[in-house]
Structure formats: C-alpha cells, structure tokens
Short mmCIF file of C-alpha atoms in Angstrom, two decimals:
data_model
loop_
_atom_site.label_atom_id
_atom_site.label_comp_id
_atom_site.label_asym_id
_atom_site.label_seq_id
_atom_site.Cartn_x
_atom_site.Cartn_y
_atom_site.Cartn_z
CA MET A 1 -0.03 -0.17 -0.06
CA ALA A 2 3.09 2.40 0.23
CA GLY A 3 3.07 2.66 -3.48
CA ILE A 4 -0.65 3.52 -3.62
CA LYS A 5 -0.14 6.11 -0.98
CA SER A 6 2.42 7.67 -2.70
CA LEU A 7 0.31 7.57 -5.78
CA VAL A 8 -2.52 9.16 -4.03
CA ARG A 9 -0.32 11.79 -2.61
CA ASP A 10 1.21 13.08 -5.69
CA THR A 11 -2.14 12.80 -7.46
CA ALA A 12 -3.49 15.22 -4.94
CA VAL A 13 -0.54 17.34 -5.25
CA TYR A 14 -0.85 17.17 -9.32
CA GLY A 15 -4.47 17.68 -8.88
CA LEU A 16 -3.86 21.00 -7.21
CA SER A 17 -2.69 22.47 -10.23
CA SER A 18 -4.66 20.27 -12.91
CA ILE A 19 -8.16 20.16 -11.09
CA ILE A 20 -8.10 23.83 -9.48
CA GLY A 21 -6.11 25.30 -12.63
CA ARG A 22 -8.82 23.86 -15.06
CA PHE A 23 -11.67 24.62 -12.92
CA LEU A 24 -10.54 28.30 -12.61
CA ASN A 25 -9.82 28.42 -16.70
CA TRP A 26 -13.43 26.53 -16.89
CA CYS A 27 -14.74 29.79 -15.16
CA LEU A 28 -13.76 31.71 -18.30
CA VAL A 29 -16.41 29.92 -19.87
CA PRO A 30 -19.21 31.80 -18.33
CA LEU A 31 -17.54 34.97 -19.45
CA TYR A 32 -17.16 33.76 -22.95
CA VAL A 33 -20.71 32.53 -23.67
CA TYR A 34 -22.13 35.86 -22.17
CA MET A 35 -19.82 37.75 -24.24
CA PHE A 36 -19.82 36.06 -27.33
CA ASP A 37 -22.70 34.30 -29.23
CA ALA A 38 -22.40 30.54 -29.95
CA ALA A 39 -21.22 30.85 -33.67
CA GLU A 40 -18.28 33.08 -32.36
CA TYR A 41 -17.44 30.93 -29.39
CA GLY A 42 -17.52 28.17 -31.93
CA ILE A 43 -14.46 29.42 -33.38
CA VAL A 44 -12.44 29.25 -30.05
CA SER A 45 -13.60 25.86 -29.44
CA TYR A 46 -12.56 24.99 -33.02
CA LEU A 47 -9.43 26.24 -33.09
CA TYR A 48 -8.56 25.03 -29.55
CA GLY A 49 -9.22 21.43 -30.97
CA PHE A 50 -6.61 22.01 -33.74
CA THR A 51 -3.94 23.33 -31.10
CA ALA A 52 -4.62 20.03 -29.05
CA VAL A 53 -3.48 17.94 -31.89
CA ALA A 54 -0.63 20.19 -32.95
CA LEU A 55 0.61 19.86 -29.01
CA VAL A 56 0.61 16.21 -29.42
CA ILE A 57 2.59 16.23 -32.58
CA LEU A 58 5.23 18.51 -31.53
CA ASN A 59 5.84 16.41 -28.40
CA TYR A 60 5.96 13.23 -30.66
CA GLY A 61 5.92 11.24 -27.37
CA MET A 62 9.35 12.37 -25.91
CA GLU A 63 7.50 13.16 -22.17
CA THR A 64 6.82 9.39 -21.92
CA GLY A 65 9.82 8.54 -23.58
CA PHE A 66 11.97 10.81 -21.29
CA PHE A 67 10.36 8.98 -18.25
CA ARG A 68 11.22 5.38 -19.62
CA PHE A 69 14.61 6.32 -20.57
CA ALA A 70 15.56 8.28 -17.64
CA ASN A 71 14.64 5.52 -15.19
CA LYS A 72 16.74 3.14 -16.99
CA HIS A 73 19.51 5.09 -18.02
CA ASP A 74 22.58 5.66 -16.01
CA ASP A 75 22.66 9.33 -16.68
CA PRO A 76 19.23 10.84 -16.76
CA GLU A 77 20.68 14.32 -17.51
CA ARG A 78 21.79 13.30 -20.69
CA VAL A 79 18.41 12.08 -21.56
CA TYR A 80 16.89 15.39 -20.32
CA THR A 81 19.25 17.64 -22.25
CA THR A 82 18.81 15.26 -25.60
CA SER A 83 15.19 15.37 -25.36
CA LEU A 84 15.12 19.32 -24.59
CA ILE A 85 17.19 19.91 -27.99
CA SER A 86 15.29 17.49 -29.97
CA VAL A 87 11.98 19.13 -29.19
CA GLY A 88 13.19 22.63 -28.98
CA LEU A 89 14.53 22.56 -32.53
CA THR A 90 11.39 20.93 -33.83
CA SER A 91 9.24 23.48 -32.10
CA LEU A 92 11.34 26.41 -33.68
CA LEU A 93 10.90 24.75 -37.15
CA PHE A 94 7.22 24.53 -36.57
CA ILE A 95 6.86 28.13 -35.98
CA VAL A 96 9.22 29.07 -38.95
CA ALA A 97 6.89 27.23 -41.48
CA LEU A 98 3.68 28.58 -39.97
CA THR A 99 4.90 32.02 -40.22
CA LEU A 100 5.87 31.26 -43.98
CA LEU A 101 2.46 29.38 -44.68
CA LEU A 102 0.18 31.39 -42.70
CA PRO A 103 -2.48 32.27 -45.48
CA GLN A 104 -2.61 28.88 -46.74
CA VAL A 105 -2.75 27.10 -43.35
CA ALA A 106 -5.35 29.76 -42.41
CA ARG A 107 -7.77 28.67 -45.58
CA ALA A 108 -7.04 25.10 -44.78
CA LEU A 109 -8.82 25.81 -41.23
CA LEU A 110 -11.62 27.79 -42.68
CA LEU A 111 -10.56 30.92 -41.28
CA PRO A 112 -8.83 32.94 -44.29
CA LYS A 113 -9.91 36.40 -42.52
CA HIS A 114 -8.35 35.59 -39.25
CA PRO A 115 -4.80 34.36 -40.11
CA GLU A 116 -3.65 35.98 -36.87
CA TYR A 117 -5.61 33.70 -34.86
CA VAL A 118 -4.02 30.90 -36.37
CA TRP A 119 -0.37 32.21 -35.97
CA LEU A 120 -1.16 33.43 -32.15
CA LEU A 121 -2.19 29.86 -31.25
CA GLY A 122 0.54 28.20 -33.42
CA VAL A 123 3.55 30.00 -31.42
CA THR A 124 1.60 29.09 -28.07
CA VAL A 125 1.59 25.58 -28.74
CA ALA A 126 5.13 25.46 -29.91
CA LEU A 127 6.27 27.03 -26.60
CA ASP A 128 3.83 24.79 -24.73
CA ALA A 129 5.36 21.78 -26.34
CA PHE A 130 8.93 22.88 -25.55
CA SER A 131 7.70 23.67 -21.81
CA ASN A 132 6.45 20.24 -21.48
CA LEU A 133 9.62 18.62 -20.83
CA PRO A 134 10.91 20.84 -18.03
CA PHE A 135 7.65 20.15 -16.50
CA ALA A 136 8.23 16.49 -17.07
CA TYR A 137 11.69 16.86 -15.40
CA LEU A 138 10.12 18.37 -12.29
CA ARG A 139 7.76 15.12 -12.22
CA PHE A 140 10.73 12.99 -12.51
CA ARG A 141 12.65 14.74 -9.85
CA ASN A 142 9.58 14.59 -7.68
CA ARG A 143 9.32 18.47 -7.45
CA ALA A 144 5.50 18.20 -7.51
CA TRP A 145 4.97 21.43 -5.57
CA THR A 146 7.12 23.34 -7.83
CA PHE A 147 5.15 21.88 -10.76
CA ALA A 148 1.91 22.68 -9.15
CA GLY A 149 3.09 26.11 -8.34
CA ILE A 150 4.10 27.14 -11.91
CA LYS A 151 0.84 25.58 -13.54
CA MET A 152 -1.11 27.59 -11.08
CA LEU A 153 1.02 30.91 -12.12
CA ASN A 154 0.07 29.65 -15.74
CA VAL A 155 -3.43 29.89 -14.96
CA ALA A 156 -3.61 32.94 -12.64
CA LEU A 157 -1.84 34.87 -15.64
CA ASN A 158 -4.11 33.59 -18.23
CA ILE A 159 -7.27 34.51 -16.17
CA GLY A 160 -5.88 37.92 -15.36
CA LEU A 161 -5.22 38.82 -18.79
CA ASN A 162 -8.52 37.66 -19.92
CA LEU A 163 -10.27 39.76 -17.48
CA PHE A 164 -7.95 42.69 -18.33
CA PHE A 165 -8.21 42.64 -22.28
CA LEU A 166 -12.11 41.71 -22.07
CA LEU A 167 -13.54 43.87 -19.34
CA ALA A 168 -10.92 46.20 -17.90
CA CYS A 169 -9.35 47.63 -21.16
CA PRO A 170 -13.04 48.52 -22.95
CA ARG A 171 -13.67 50.65 -19.71
CA LEU A 172 -10.11 52.04 -19.34
CA GLN A 173 -10.37 53.32 -23.12
CA GLU A 174 -13.58 55.42 -22.37
CA SER A 175 -12.31 56.62 -19.00
CA ALA A 176 -8.54 56.66 -19.21
CA PRO A 177 -7.54 56.16 -22.84
CA ALA A 178 -3.50 57.01 -22.42
CA LEU A 179 -3.39 53.94 -20.18
CA VAL A 180 -4.28 51.40 -22.74
CA GLY A 181 -4.98 53.34 -26.09
CA TRP A 182 -1.16 52.58 -27.24
CA PHE A 183 -1.84 49.04 -27.94
CA TYR A 184 -5.61 48.55 -27.54
CA GLU A 185 -7.01 50.63 -30.39
CA PRO A 186 -4.05 49.46 -32.99
CA MET A 187 -5.04 45.92 -32.54
CA GLY A 188 -8.68 46.39 -32.96
CA GLY A 189 -10.07 47.41 -29.59
CA VAL A 190 -13.35 45.93 -28.42
CA GLY A 191 -13.97 44.83 -32.27
CA TYR A 192 -10.90 42.44 -32.00
CA GLY A 193 -13.28 40.15 -29.70
CA ILE A 194 -12.42 36.66 -29.41
CA GLY A 195 -8.76 37.61 -30.39
CA TRP A 196 -7.97 38.98 -27.27
CA ILE A 197 -8.29 35.14 -25.85
CA PHE A 198 -5.43 34.24 -27.91
CA VAL A 199 -3.39 37.15 -26.89
CA ALA A 200 -3.84 36.26 -23.38
CA ASN A 201 -2.88 32.86 -23.94
CA ILE A 202 0.40 33.51 -25.83
CA LEU A 203 1.55 36.17 -23.07
CA SER A 204 0.94 33.82 -20.25
CA THR A 205 2.79 30.95 -21.82
CA LEU A 206 5.88 33.52 -22.48
CA VAL A 207 5.94 34.03 -18.66
CA VAL A 208 5.53 30.52 -17.80
CA LEU A 209 8.52 29.67 -20.11
CA LEU A 210 10.80 32.14 -18.41
CA THR A 211 10.11 30.83 -14.73
CA LEU A 212 11.15 27.31 -16.24
CA LEU A 213 14.38 28.87 -17.04
CA PRO A 214 16.18 27.45 -14.02
CA TRP A 215 15.24 23.89 -15.18
CA ILE A 216 16.41 24.40 -18.75
CA GLY A 217 19.68 26.48 -18.66
CA TRP A 218 22.54 26.15 -16.11
CA ARG A 219 23.24 22.69 -16.87
CA ARG A 220 25.69 20.76 -18.70
CA TRP A 221 24.34 20.22 -22.26
CA ARG A 222 24.98 16.92 -23.86
CA PHE A 223 23.27 15.59 -27.15
CA ASP A 224 23.30 11.74 -27.80
CA ALA A 225 22.16 11.18 -31.28
CA ARG A 226 22.34 7.28 -30.31
CA LEU A 227 20.24 7.79 -27.47
CA LEU A 228 17.50 10.14 -29.26
CA HIS A 229 17.31 7.33 -32.09
CA GLU A 230 16.58 4.96 -29.20
CA MET A 231 13.97 7.05 -27.62
CA LEU A 232 12.59 8.04 -30.98
CA SER A 233 12.24 4.29 -31.69
CA TYR A 234 10.32 3.69 -28.38
CA SER A 235 8.30 7.05 -28.69
CA TRP A 236 7.05 7.13 -32.30
CA PRO A 237 4.25 4.81 -32.00
CA LEU A 238 3.29 6.98 -28.91
CA LEU A 239 3.20 9.93 -31.15
CA ILE A 240 0.41 7.77 -33.41
CA LEU A 241 -1.16 7.00 -30.43
CA GLY A 242 -1.20 10.66 -29.26
CA VAL A 243 -2.33 11.90 -32.52
CA ALA A 244 -5.07 9.41 -33.18
CA GLY A 245 -6.26 9.99 -29.45
CA ILE A 246 -6.55 13.64 -29.53
CA LEU A 247 -8.18 13.70 -32.86
CA SER A 248 -10.57 11.31 -31.27
CA GLN A 249 -11.03 13.64 -28.44
CA ASN A 250 -11.79 16.71 -30.45
CA MET A 251 -13.24 14.93 -33.47
CA GLY A 252 -16.66 16.58 -33.21
CA GLN A 253 -15.51 20.19 -32.84
CA LEU A 254 -13.08 19.46 -35.82
CA LEU A 255 -15.60 17.60 -38.01
CA ILE A 256 -18.80 19.42 -37.84
CA PRO A 257 -17.44 22.70 -39.72
CA TYR A 258 -16.47 20.38 -42.68
CA LEU A 259 -19.59 18.26 -42.63
CA PHE A 260 -21.98 21.45 -42.94
CA THR A 261 -19.88 23.67 -45.23
CA GLY A 262 -23.26 25.16 -46.57
CA ALA A 263 -24.28 26.25 -43.31
CA GLU A 264 -21.26 27.73 -41.87
CA GLU A 265 -23.09 29.97 -39.17
CA ALA A 266 -25.19 26.81 -38.09
CA ALA A 267 -22.22 24.77 -37.96
CA ARG A 268 -20.16 26.92 -35.85
CA ARG A 269 -23.27 27.49 -33.32
CA MET A 270 -23.35 23.62 -32.97
CA VAL A 271 -19.42 23.73 -32.56
CA GLY A 272 -20.18 26.46 -29.60
CA ILE A 273 -22.93 24.80 -27.87
CA TYR A 274 -21.15 21.45 -27.89
CA GLY A 275 -17.81 22.98 -26.74
CA ALA A 276 -19.44 25.07 -23.92
CA ASN A 277 -21.28 21.82 -22.45
CA ILE A 278 -18.15 19.52 -22.80
CA LYS A 279 -16.56 21.91 -20.59
CA ILE A 280 -18.77 20.46 -17.59
CA ALA A 281 -17.61 17.05 -18.32
CA ILE A 282 -14.03 18.71 -17.99
CA VAL A 283 -14.19 17.77 -14.18
CA MET A 284 -13.56 14.33 -15.46
CA VAL A 285 -10.90 15.01 -17.56
CA MET A 286 -9.27 16.84 -14.87
CA PHE A 287 -9.33 14.02 -12.70
CA THR A 288 -7.75 11.95 -15.42
CA GLN A 289 -5.03 14.33 -15.99
CA ALA A 290 -3.95 14.70 -12.71
CA PHE A 291 -3.94 10.93 -12.27
CA ARG A 292 -1.87 10.74 -15.41
CA TYR A 293 0.60 13.11 -13.95
CA ALA A 294 1.19 11.05 -11.16
CA TYR A 295 0.71 7.52 -12.66
CA GLU A 296 3.51 7.70 -15.51
CA PRO A 297 6.42 8.23 -12.89
CA PHE A 298 4.77 5.68 -10.53
CA ILE A 299 4.44 2.64 -12.99
CA PHE A 300 7.94 2.88 -14.10
CA SER A 301 9.22 3.49 -10.46
CA GLN A 302 7.02 0.31 -9.31
CA ALA A 303 8.59 -1.60 -12.36
CA LYS A 304 11.77 -2.19 -10.12
CA ALA A 305 9.69 -3.51 -7.35
CA ALA A 306 9.12 -7.04 -6.39
CA GLY A 307 6.58 -8.93 -8.52
CA GLU A 308 3.24 -9.56 -6.05
CA SER A 309 3.49 -6.18 -4.66
CA ARG A 310 3.95 -4.26 -8.05
CA GLU A 311 1.09 -6.01 -9.39
CA ARG A 312 -1.22 -5.42 -6.25
CA ALA A 313 -0.15 -1.62 -6.56
CA TYR A 314 -1.03 -1.56 -10.30
CA CYS A 315 -4.58 -3.37 -9.54
CA ASP A 316 -5.19 -1.05 -6.75
CA ALA A 317 -4.72 1.92 -8.77
CA MET A 318 -7.10 0.95 -11.39
CA LYS A 319 -9.85 0.14 -8.74
CA TYR A 320 -9.45 3.44 -7.02
CA PHE A 321 -9.32 5.41 -10.22
CA VAL A 322 -12.90 3.80 -11.17
CA ILE A 323 -14.18 4.42 -7.56
CA PHE A 324 -13.13 7.99 -7.82
CA GLY A 325 -14.33 8.76 -11.34
CA LEU A 326 -17.78 7.11 -10.64
CA LEU A 327 -18.06 9.40 -7.68
CA ILE A 328 -17.07 12.40 -9.55
CA PHE A 329 -19.81 11.44 -12.42
CA LEU A 330 -22.64 11.30 -9.64
CA GLY A 331 -21.86 14.50 -8.04
CA VAL A 332 -21.53 16.25 -11.18
CA MET A 333 -24.92 14.96 -12.55
CA TYR A 334 -27.03 15.39 -9.51
CA PHE A 335 -25.85 18.93 -9.02
CA LEU A 336 -26.23 19.84 -12.77
CA PRO A 337 -29.07 21.83 -12.17
CA VAL A 338 -26.79 24.44 -10.39
CA ILE A 339 -23.59 23.83 -12.48
CA ARG A 340 -25.56 24.88 -15.56
CA HIS A 341 -26.09 28.51 -14.47
CA PHE A 342 -22.32 29.04 -15.38
CA GLU A 343 -23.58 28.74 -19.10
CA SER A 344 -25.60 31.56 -20.46
CA PRO A 345 -29.12 29.85 -21.03
CA GLY A 346 -28.60 29.86 -24.78
CA TYR A 347 -26.62 27.19 -24.41
CA TRP A 348 -28.36 24.93 -22.14
CA GLU A 349 -30.05 22.93 -24.94
CA GLY A 350 -26.59 21.04 -25.14
CA LEU A 351 -26.66 19.88 -21.42
CA ARG A 352 -27.89 16.25 -22.85
CA VAL A 353 -24.22 15.61 -23.72
CA VAL A 354 -22.68 15.89 -20.42
CA PRO A 355 -23.66 12.43 -19.10
CA VAL A 356 -22.32 10.77 -22.09
CA MET A 357 -19.14 12.66 -22.25
CA MET A 358 -18.46 12.35 -18.77
CA MET A 359 -18.79 8.38 -19.01
CA ALA A 360 -16.83 8.43 -22.34
CA GLU A 361 -13.89 10.46 -20.52
CA LEU A 362 -14.23 7.72 -17.85
CA CYS A 363 -13.78 5.01 -20.29
CA PHE A 364 -10.81 6.88 -21.90
CA GLY A 365 -9.26 7.02 -18.44
CA VAL A 366 -9.52 3.30 -17.66
CA PHE A 367 -7.93 2.62 -21.39
CA PHE A 368 -4.91 5.09 -20.21
CA ASN A 369 -4.94 3.07 -17.00
CA LEU A 370 -4.41 -0.24 -18.88
CA SER A 371 -1.76 1.07 -21.05
CA LEU A 372 0.99 0.29 -18.67
CA TRP A 373 0.99 -3.22 -19.78
CA TYR A 374 2.49 -2.25 -23.43
CA LYS A 375 4.70 0.67 -21.95
CA LEU A 376 6.30 -1.64 -19.48
CA THR A 377 6.86 -4.33 -22.05
CA ASP A 378 8.09 -2.03 -24.75
CA ARG A 379 5.28 -2.91 -27.02
CA THR A 380 4.14 0.51 -27.66
CA ARG A 381 3.00 -0.32 -30.95
CA TRP A 382 -0.07 -1.77 -29.48
CA GLY A 383 -0.75 1.70 -28.15
CA MET A 384 -0.62 2.85 -31.59
CA TYR A 385 -2.98 0.25 -32.99
CA PHE A 386 -5.58 0.89 -30.14
CA SER A 387 -5.48 4.75 -31.03
CA LEU A 388 -6.13 3.91 -34.61
CA PHE A 389 -8.50 2.02 -34.27
CA CYS A 390 -10.41 4.03 -31.93
CA PHE A 391 -9.77 6.84 -34.34
CA ALA A 392 -11.06 4.94 -37.25
CA LEU A 393 -14.10 3.72 -35.14
CA MET A 394 -14.78 7.48 -33.86
CA LEU A 395 -14.46 8.72 -37.25
CA GLY A 396 -16.87 6.30 -38.95
CA LEU A 397 -19.44 6.98 -36.21
CA ASN A 398 -19.17 10.71 -36.41
CA LEU A 399 -19.30 10.54 -40.19
CA TRP A 400 -22.59 8.96 -39.75
CA LEU A 401 -24.49 9.96 -36.68
CA ILE A 402 -23.76 13.71 -36.99
CA PRO A 403 -25.09 14.15 -40.66
CA ALA A 404 -28.08 11.62 -39.41
CA ILE A 405 -28.94 13.80 -36.54
CA GLY A 406 -28.32 16.98 -38.52
CA ILE A 407 -28.80 20.67 -37.57
CA PRO A 408 -29.08 21.92 -34.96
CA ASP A 409 -28.44 18.58 -32.63
CA GLY A 410 -25.73 16.94 -34.71
CA TYR A 411 -23.58 17.20 -31.81
CA LEU A 412 -25.23 14.68 -29.93
CA GLY A 413 -23.86 12.26 -32.69
CA ALA A 414 -20.26 13.35 -31.68
CA ALA A 415 -20.86 12.50 -27.99
CA TRP A 416 -22.28 9.12 -28.64
CA SER A 417 -19.63 8.43 -31.03
CA ALA A 418 -16.69 9.21 -28.49
CA LEU A 419 -18.71 7.03 -25.65
CA ILE A 420 -19.08 4.10 -28.16
CA ALA A 421 -15.45 4.09 -29.32
CA TYR A 422 -13.86 4.78 -25.69
CA ALA A 423 -15.72 1.74 -24.39
CA VAL A 424 -14.77 -0.40 -27.30
CA VAL A 425 -11.13 0.27 -27.32
CA MET A 426 -11.12 -0.16 -23.52
CA VAL A 427 -12.30 -3.67 -23.54
CA ALA A 428 -9.95 -4.47 -26.49
CA SER A 429 -6.91 -3.01 -24.59
CA TYR A 430 -7.87 -5.35 -21.60
CA PHE A 431 -8.33 -8.59 -23.39
CA VAL A 432 -5.01 -8.01 -25.32
CA GLY A 433 -3.24 -7.11 -22.19
CA ARG A 434 -4.49 -10.23 -20.19
CA HIS A 435 -2.11 -12.12 -22.99
CA TYR A 436 1.08 -9.92 -22.83
CA TYR A 437 0.88 -8.74 -19.27
CA PRO A 438 -1.98 -10.38 -17.47
CA LEU A 439 -2.82 -8.78 -14.11
CA PRO A 440 -5.44 -9.89 -11.45
CA TYR A 441 -7.57 -6.75 -11.75
CA GLU A 442 -10.79 -6.91 -9.58
CA VAL A 443 -13.09 -6.84 -12.54
CA GLY A 444 -16.16 -8.05 -10.70
CA ARG A 445 -15.75 -5.47 -7.90
CA ILE A 446 -15.22 -2.70 -10.40
CA GLY A 447 -18.17 -3.86 -12.49
CA GLY A 448 -20.32 -3.88 -8.97
CA TYR A 449 -19.47 -0.21 -8.31
CA THR A 450 -20.28 0.74 -11.94
CA ALA A 451 -23.64 -0.77 -11.75
CA LEU A 452 -24.21 0.61 -8.55
CA ALA A 453 -23.48 4.12 -9.82
CA VAL A 454 -25.49 3.79 -12.92
CA VAL A 455 -28.66 2.49 -10.49
CA LEU A 456 -28.00 5.60 -8.07
CA TYR A 457 -27.88 7.74 -11.36
CA VAL A 458 -31.03 6.77 -12.59
CA ALA A 459 -32.51 7.18 -9.20
CA GLY A 460 -31.58 10.39 -8.78
CA GLU A 461 -32.85 11.31 -12.23
CA LEU A 462 -36.18 9.92 -11.39
CA LEU A 463 -36.23 11.54 -7.87
CA TYR A 464 -36.19 14.98 -9.44
CA TRP A 465 -39.03 17.63 -8.11
CA PRO A 466 -38.66 20.92 -10.09
CA GLY A 467 -40.79 22.40 -7.48
CA ALA A 468 -38.99 21.62 -4.61
CA MET A 469 -35.33 21.32 -5.36
CA TRP A 470 -34.42 21.34 -1.80
CA GLY A 471 -35.77 18.09 -1.48
CA THR A 472 -34.23 16.85 -4.59
CA TYR A 473 -30.72 17.98 -3.72
CA LEU A 474 -31.47 16.13 0.01
CA VAL A 475 -32.14 13.14 -1.71
CA ARG A 476 -29.30 13.15 -4.10
CA ILE A 477 -26.98 14.02 -1.35
CA VAL A 478 -28.38 10.76 0.52
CA LEU A 479 -27.47 8.82 -2.76
CA LEU A 480 -23.91 10.01 -2.93
CA GLY A 481 -23.66 8.72 1.01
CA VAL A 482 -25.06 5.44 -0.06
CA TYR A 483 -22.22 5.22 -2.76
CA VAL A 484 -19.70 6.33 -0.53
CA GLY A 485 -20.70 3.85 2.39
CA ALA A 486 -20.68 1.14 -0.14
CA VAL A 487 -17.01 1.85 -0.98
CA VAL A 488 -15.96 2.10 2.55
CA ARG A 489 -17.68 -1.14 3.45
CA PHE A 490 -16.36 -3.35 0.65
CA GLU A 491 -13.10 -1.96 0.61
CA ARG A 492 -12.95 -2.13 4.34
CA LEU A 493 -11.53 1.55 4.58
CA ARG A 494 -10.44 2.94 8.04
CA LEU A 495 -12.63 5.98 8.85
CA PRO A 496 -10.76 8.83 10.90
CA ALA A 497 -11.16 8.15 14.67
CA ARG A 498 -13.62 10.94 15.52
CA LEU A 499 -15.82 10.05 12.32
CA HIS A 500 -15.77 6.55 13.37
CA ARG A 501 -17.06 7.36 16.86
CA GLY A 502 -19.74 9.45 15.37
CA SER A 503 -20.96 6.65 13.20
CA LYS A 504 -21.55 4.21 16.14
#
C-alpha cells in the first residue's frame, strides 16, 4: 500500500494544479458564452481542438520516452538535455514553417479572414510543447509542489489577462485612454473580440517559459544522437497513439464545420454549444489528467519492485481510479441544475451531452490506466494500434451520426460516438493485455461499483422535483452517501477515529 499512498499523494498535489487550474480556466467559459454568441465561441472551441492535436505532434511521445529512459539510463541528465534539444529544434521549425505558410494554413482551417488567430495559437502551442519537458523533469525529480506552483501561475496569468483585455480595457479606453490606447486600439479594440483570448494565452505561456529557465539552463548540455534514436524508436508509436487519441477527443468540434460547409453559421453554433457543454464534463478530464501526471512516474518506478507487490499496486490503482471517477460522475450529474447556471441559457440545450461525455472520459481514463502493459513491455506499437482503431471507429461513427441527426442537434452524434469508441477500445486493450501482461484486476468488484453508480444515477434522475429542489438535492446527497458507504464497507477502509465514533 505504500506505493498507492505515494500515488494518491502525488495525484492530489498534481491535482491541485490540474483540477483547480482547469476549474479556474473553466470559469472563463461563462465569461465567453455571455460575451460572445455561440457561433463566435464556436471558433474558439474549434481552434483549440486543432491546437491540442498540434501539441501532441510537437511532443511526439518524448515526454513518456523521457520517463522511460531516465529511469533505466545511468545518466538521466543526458536523457533530459537530449530530449530538450530535439523538441526545441522541432518547435522552432514549426514556428518558422507556420509563419511562412500562414495564408495557406488559415484557409485550410476555414479562417482565411483571421490568420492572426492561427499564428497566435500556433506559436503558443510550440512554446507549450517545449515547456512540457521541463515540467516532465520536475515530475521525474518529484518536485510536485514546484510543478503545481508554476502551473497555477500560468492559470492565474491567463485568467488575469483575459479579464484585463475583455473587461478592463474597454472601460479604460473610455475613462483613461492614455493607459491602454497605445496597444488596444491599434489591435482592434473591442472589435478584436475573441482575438484577445489568444493574446492572453500566448503572453501567459511566455511568462511560464521564463519561470522554467532554472530547469532549462544552468546545466551541462549533452546531445546523444544514439540515445535520441532509441528514444524515437520507443516514442514514435506513442506519437501515432497520441495524435489518433487527441483527434478522437476533439473529433466532433473538428468535423462539424466540414460536414456542414453550406451552413457555416449553424455549424459554428453547434460547435459552440457542444464545446461549452463538454466543458462541464471537463471535471472528469481534470481527474484523469491529475492521475496521469502521477501515474506515469509511478508505473515506471514500481517496475523495479517485487512482482506481487507491484501487481497489487497496479490493480489497486485501477480500482480506486474507477471508484473516484464514478463518484465524480454522480456528483456532477446530481448538481447539474446548479452547475448549468455557469452557462448562458442559450447554451442549455446542449446539456444532454454531459452524462454521455463524462462516461466517455471515464472509459478513456481506464484505457489510459490499462496502457501500462504495453509501456512496461516496450510494446508501444499496441498503443498505436488501439488509438488508430479508436480513431477509425470514432471517425466512422461521427460521419454517420452527426449528419444523420443534422442541424441543430448534430453534436449529440459526436458525444455518442466518443462513448462507444472509448468503451470498445477500453475492452479491447483489457483482453489483449491479459495475454501479454496479465494482471489480477478486480473486474467483478469494479463492475459492481459501476452498476451501483448507474442505478444511483437513474434513481437521482427519477427523484427530481423541479418545484422542490431542496428535496431533490437532499435525496441526491443521501444517494451519494450510499455510494461512499458501499465503497467504505466493501473496501474495508478505515474511517478517521472521530468520524468512526460518530458513526457508532
């Protein structure tokens, strides 16, 4: 259990930056949806989908490769500097190529009138890709609090700059134009609209890169071409895995504008509604991300432990991941009538995607948890196969369901495509993993908790009284207590002494 306690502790610390940070960034969504209509916000959601894909390509699996080789190489610093040089050069080449081919790229992204949006986000993603390796180095050195602090600085800057550009500058331009007029009006002022979101993003990224300089410079730089070749051989399947995975995660937002080219405004509105509502499901994404930050160093360090204790740690990690994921699902769905007020009522029609996307993200988290078998056995090609299979399945489902449902609800097809594809690839990874790296997962118990959560969710939906919401929430709190009580009882968890006496 020592390994699990360490994993829980690190997940909590990384979660401080991931969960709180993403929640604070999520709090910008109400600002966006109240300031911009669904079609304009759809451009933001659409472009961020492409930048997520670009980030994975520019990292090309080097983050995981760094953990793998730093743990087995006798000189981790050489692994780190070799990785930094490689990713730094490719990021620089990306910025140069984007600058030279900007008009063509903007047209390909259906934004010929706003190439500056594309350039701002492109440079931002290149800087983020380079910054990911110093962040990985902090995780490798168990500098979880430093990692969390810098991540929180990034969030604080991004939020502050968004509020400054979108709310403060228009007022200052009227009351004290000398303060902001030198940059605000030349860039378009209020009319620049969503462009200020991208400006805030690139500025906060630049500041974060500066704070990471102590872990980038002031070291002996060594580049090992042979080591890089080994790392790329290990990581290139992870690149395919990552690209296919991130395309799958953002497929609905990316495809909708291309599937309704004759109705651009309606398509962007669907993307805006879909993008705003899946932000509610981001709570599950935040939990998965926090777990991922702690889990990759955990599995490679546990690989050195004795067989039985190592396997027990892996299985416990899976079980508790599902337990907490289901608790998050129930909590969000039970209090969705409150959470929805973070959005403009014009976006509420898309709330139907929230439970579907939350379960889809939980399945994706389990799939990531299962990925340890091909990472530890150096069979990373299997990750590529699974991701390509998931991508192909999701693409086919999206191309079928989105047009079949049509305007204005086509985004529902994207949500269901994600759930079906993630569930299928999760099951496939489990059965293949049993052949190459069998682990005694408590499948029956995990299935029991899942069934219990589904029953409690349905019960909570049936026991819904719009005229007496206090009664609805009271009943749902009791249902949450039933779930937690069942976990405590069957896992034989020890309650704090004071709580234990109170329960007696």
